[in-house]
CSV table of C-alpha atoms in Angstrom, one decimal:
chain,number,residue,atom,x,y,z
A,124,MET,CA,-24.4,-30.5,1.4
A,125,GLN,CA,-22.1,-32.1,4.0
A,126,TYR,CA,-18.4,-31.6,4.3
A,127,LYS,CA,-16.0,-34.3,5.5
A,128,ILE,CA,-13.7,-32.4,7.9
A,129,THR,CA,-9.9,-33.0,8.0
A,130,LEU,CA,-8.0,-31.5,10.9
A,131,THR,CA,-4.3,-30.7,10.3
A,132,ASP,CA,-2.0,-29.4,13.0
A,133,THR,CA,0.3,-26.5,12.0
A,134,SER,CA,3.4,-25.0,13.4
A,135,LYS,CA,1.6,-21.8,14.3
A,136,LYS,CA,-0.5,-23.3,17.2
A,137,LYS,CA,-3.5,-23.4,14.9
A,138,VAL,CA,-5.5,-26.2,13.3
A,139,TYR,CA,-6.4,-26.2,9.7
A,140,VAL,CA,-10.0,-27.2,9.2
A,141,ASN,CA,-10.2,-28.6,5.7
A,142,PRO,CA,-13.7,-29.3,4.3
A,143,GLY,CA,-12.2,-30.8,1.1
A,144,VAL,CA,-14.5,-29.2,-1.4
A,145,ARG,CA,-13.7,-25.6,-0.6
A,146,GLU,CA,-11.0,-23.6,1.1
A,147,GLY,CA,-10.6,-24.3,4.8
A,148,ILE,CA,-10.1,-22.1,7.8
A,149,TYR,CA,-7.8,-21.9,10.8
A,150,LEU,CA,-9.0,-22.4,14.3
A,151,TYR,CA,-7.2,-22.6,17.7
A,152,PRO,CA,-7.3,-26.0,19.5
A,153,GLY,CA,-9.6,-24.5,22.2
A,154,GLU,CA,-12.0,-23.5,19.5
A,155,ILE,CA,-11.9,-27.0,17.9
A,156,LYS,CA,-12.7,-28.5,21.3
A,157,LYS,CA,-15.5,-26.0,22.0
A,158,LEU,CA,-17.1,-26.8,18.6
A,159,ARG,CA,-16.5,-30.5,19.1
A,160,LEU,CA,-14.9,-30.9,15.7
A,161,GLU,CA,-13.2,-34.2,15.1
A,162,ASP,CA,-11.0,-35.4,12.3
A,163,GLY,CA,-13.1,-37.2,9.7
A,164,SER,CA,-16.4,-35.9,11.1
A,165,GLU,CA,-19.1,-34.5,8.8
A,166,LEU,CA,-20.3,-30.9,8.9
A,167,GLU,CA,-23.2,-29.3,7.1
A,168,GLN,CA,-22.3,-26.5,4.7
A,169,ASP,CA,-24.3,-23.9,6.6
A,170,GLU,CA,-22.7,-24.9,9.8
A,171,PHE,CA,-19.2,-24.6,8.3
A,172,GLU,CA,-20.1,-21.1,7.0
A,173,ARG,CA,-21.4,-20.1,10.4
A,174,ILE,CA,-18.1,-21.2,12.0
A,175,ARG,CA,-16.2,-19.2,9.4
A,176,LEU,CA,-18.2,-16.1,10.1
A,177,GLU,CA,-18.0,-16.4,13.9
A,178,TYR,CA,-14.3,-17.2,14.1
A,179,ALA,CA,-12.3,-16.8,10.9
A,180,LEU,CA,-13.8,-13.5,9.6
A,181,PRO,CA,-13.4,-11.6,12.9
A,182,ARG,CA,-9.9,-12.8,13.2
A,183,ALA,CA,-9.1,-11.5,9.7
A,184,LYS,CA,-10.7,-8.2,10.6
A,185,HIS,CA,-8.7,-7.9,13.8
A,186,ARG,CA,-5.5,-8.7,11.9
A,187,ALA,CA,-6.2,-6.1,9.3
A,188,ILE,CA,-6.9,-3.4,12.0
A,189,ALA,CA,-3.7,-4.3,13.8
A,190,ILE,CA,-1.7,-3.8,10.5
A,191,LEU,CA,-3.4,-0.5,9.7
A,192,ALA,CA,-2.9,0.8,13.3
A,193,LYS,CA,0.8,0.8,12.6
A,194,ARG,CA,0.8,2.5,9.2
A,195,ASP,CA,-1.7,3.3,6.4
A,196,LYS,CA,-1.6,0.8,3.6
A,197,THR,CA,-3.0,0.6,0.1
A,198,GLU,CA,-5.4,-2.2,-0.7
A,199,GLN,CA,-2.7,-4.2,-2.4
A,200,GLU,CA,-0.3,-3.7,0.5
A,201,LEU,CA,-2.9,-4.8,3.1
A,202,ARG,CA,-3.8,-7.9,1.0
A,203,GLU,CA,-0.1,-8.9,0.8
A,204,LYS,CA,0.4,-8.4,4.5
A,205,LEU,CA,-2.7,-10.4,5.4
A,206,LEU,CA,-1.6,-13.3,3.1
A,207,GLN,CA,1.5,-13.7,5.3
A,208,SER,CA,-0.7,-15.0,8.1
A,209,LEU,CA,-4.1,-15.9,6.5
A,210,THR,CA,-4.9,-18.4,3.7
A,211,ASP,CA,-8.7,-18.2,4.0
A,212,THR,CA,-9.0,-15.8,1.1
A,213,GLN,CA,-12.7,-15.5,1.4
A,214,SER,CA,-12.5,-14.1,4.9
A,215,LEU,CA,-9.4,-12.1,3.9
A,216,GLU,CA,-11.3,-10.4,1.0
A,217,GLU,CA,-14.3,-9.7,3.2
A,218,ALA,CA,-12.1,-8.2,5.8
A,219,ILE,CA,-10.5,-5.9,3.2
A,220,SER,CA,-14.0,-4.9,2.0
A,221,TYR,CA,-15.0,-4.1,5.5
A,222,MET,CA,-11.9,-1.9,6.0
A,223,LYS,CA,-12.7,0.0,2.7
A,224,ALA,CA,-16.3,0.5,3.8
A,225,CYS,CA,-15.2,1.9,7.1
A,226,GLY,CA,-12.7,4.2,5.3
A,227,TYR,CA,-9.7,2.6,6.8
A,228,VAL,CA,-8.4,1.7,3.4
A,229,ASP,CA,-8.8,4.3,0.7
A,230,ASP,CA,-6.4,4.2,-2.3
A,231,THR,CA,-7.5,7.6,-3.6
A,232,GLN,CA,-6.9,9.4,-0.3
A,233,TYR,CA,-3.6,7.4,0.2
A,234,ALA,CA,-2.4,8.6,-3.2
A,235,ARG,CA,-3.4,12.3,-2.4
A,236,ASP,CA,-1.6,12.2,0.9
A,237,TYR,CA,1.5,10.5,-0.6
A,238,LEU,CA,1.7,13.1,-3.4
A,239,TYR,CA,1.3,15.9,-0.9
A,240,PHE,CA,4.1,14.8,1.4
A,241,LYS,CA,6.5,13.7,-1.4
A,242,LYS,CA,6.2,16.4,-4.0
A,243,GLY,CA,8.8,18.6,-2.3
A,244,ARG,CA,11.4,15.8,-2.6
A,245,LYS,CA,10.5,13.9,-5.7
A,246,SER,CA,9.2,14.5,-9.2
A,247,PHE,CA,5.6,13.6,-10.1
A,248,LEU,CA,7.0,10.8,-12.3
A,249,GLN,CA,8.9,9.3,-9.4
A,250,ILE,CA,5.9,9.5,-7.1
A,251,LYS,CA,3.6,8.0,-9.7
A,252,MET,CA,5.9,5.0,-10.2
A,253,GLU,CA,6.1,4.5,-6.5
A,254,LEU,CA,2.3,4.5,-6.2
A,255,GLN,CA,2.0,2.1,-9.0
A,256,LYS,CA,4.3,-0.3,-7.2
A,257,LYS,CA,2.0,0.0,-4.2
A,258,GLY,CA,-0.9,-1.2,-6.3
A,259,ILE,CA,-2.7,2.1,-6.8
A,260,PRO,CA,-5.0,1.6,-9.9
A,261,ALA,CA,-4.2,3.7,-13.0
A,262,GLU,CA,-7.6,5.4,-13.0
A,263,VAL,CA,-7.0,6.6,-9.4
A,264,LEU,CA,-3.6,7.9,-10.3
A,265,GLU,CA,-5.0,9.8,-13.2
A,266,THR,CA,-7.6,11.4,-11.1
A,267,VAL,CA,-5.2,12.4,-8.3
A,268,PHE,CA,-2.6,13.9,-10.6
A,269,GLU,CA,-5.2,15.7,-12.6
A,270,GLU,CA,-6.4,17.3,-9.4
A,271,GLU,CA,-2.9,18.4,-8.5
A,272,GLY,CA,-2.1,19.8,-11.9
A,273,SER,CA,1.5,20.4,-12.9
A,274,GLN,CA,4.5,20.4,-10.5
A,275,GLN,CA,5.3,23.8,-9.1
A,276,MET,CA,8.5,25.8,-8.7
A,277,GLU,CA,8.4,25.5,-4.9
A,278,ASP,CA,8.5,21.7,-5.3
A,279,ILE,CA,11.9,21.7,-6.8
A,280,LEU,CA,13.6,25.0,-5.8
A,281,GLU,CA,15.2,23.9,-2.5
A,282,GLN,CA,16.4,20.6,-4.1
A,283,VAL,CA,18.1,22.5,-6.9
A,284,ARG,CA,19.6,25.0,-4.5
A,285,LYS,CA,21.2,22.2,-2.4
A,286,TYR,CA,22.5,20.4,-5.5
A,287,MET,CA,24.0,23.6,-6.9
A,288,ARG,CA,26.2,24.0,-3.8
A,289,LYS,CA,28.3,21.1,-5.1
A,290,PHE,CA,29.7,23.5,-7.7
A,291,PRO,CA,32.0,26.3,-6.7
A,292,GLU,CA,31.0,28.2,-9.9
A,293,LEU,CA,27.9,27.7,-11.9
A,294,ASP,CA,29.5,27.8,-15.3
A,295,PHE,CA,27.9,26.2,-18.4
A,296,PRO,CA,29.2,22.6,-17.7
A,297,ALA,CA,28.0,22.8,-14.1
A,298,ARG,CA,24.7,24.2,-15.2
A,299,GLN,CA,24.3,21.3,-17.6
A,300,LYS,CA,25.1,18.8,-14.8
A,301,VAL,CA,22.4,20.3,-12.6
A,302,TYR,CA,19.9,20.2,-15.5
A,303,ALA,CA,20.8,16.6,-16.3
A,304,HIS,CA,20.5,15.5,-12.7
A,305,PHE,CA,17.0,16.7,-12.3
A,306,ALA,CA,15.9,15.7,-15.8
A,307,ARG,CA,16.8,12.1,-14.9
A,308,LYS,CA,14.5,12.3,-11.9
A,309,GLY,CA,11.6,13.1,-14.2
A,310,TYR,CA,11.2,16.9,-13.7
A,311,ALA,CA,9.9,19.0,-16.6
A,312,ARG,CA,12.7,20.7,-18.6
A,313,ASP,CA,11.2,24.2,-18.3
A,314,LEU,CA,10.7,23.8,-14.5
A,315,ILE,CA,14.4,22.9,-14.1
A,316,ARG,CA,15.6,25.9,-16.1
A,317,GLU,CA,13.3,28.2,-14.3
A,318,ALA,CA,14.5,26.9,-10.9
A,319,ILE,CA,18.2,27.4,-11.9
A,320,ASP,CA,17.5,30.9,-13.2
A,321,LYS,CA,15.5,31.8,-10.1
A,322,ILE,CA,18.3,30.7,-7.8
A,323,GLU,CA,21.0,32.5,-9.8
A,324,GLU,CA,18.8,35.6,-9.6
A,325,LEU,CA,18.3,35.4,-5.9
A,326,GLU,CA,22.0,34.9,-5.2
A,327,GLU,CA,23.3,37.7,-7.3
């Protein structure tokens, strides 16, 4: 099968190589010249794919590595970031698959690490909602939170201690305000009560 190539200049110093019957790729003018591509010329399907694999796919991989070098990303976050500069979704998805195969993108490990570093500042409910927004699949979240078990006293104790300092005296109304504050954050009722009792006991 032959593709009739349309070359379109862009504002990003790249040329969009459009085969018409499938998604196109971006090449730099120097690459266009090297490959002797001309607007309206015909190109065999196999040759177009060879060009994509030689130029577009490595570029997508390099872009993905550059993004991940700055900060770990979930699969969804990496895809969204790549889409800001790439429209060749086939190369984009192949680049993401490559990152996953190399272990550079791992939603399960990302969720484990995120939970570990956040559990001393946020409730499991808050953390789970944040991970959902980052695109972590439900089955991954279920596995990670099952591994972790229930939230522990040390995860909330220091937060409760700091919040209690707002009240000169921890009378019943103040105690209720402390309880309500952390309940809204998604902490378990028993855990909040235990933390308040523990702090009162330590400060007697």
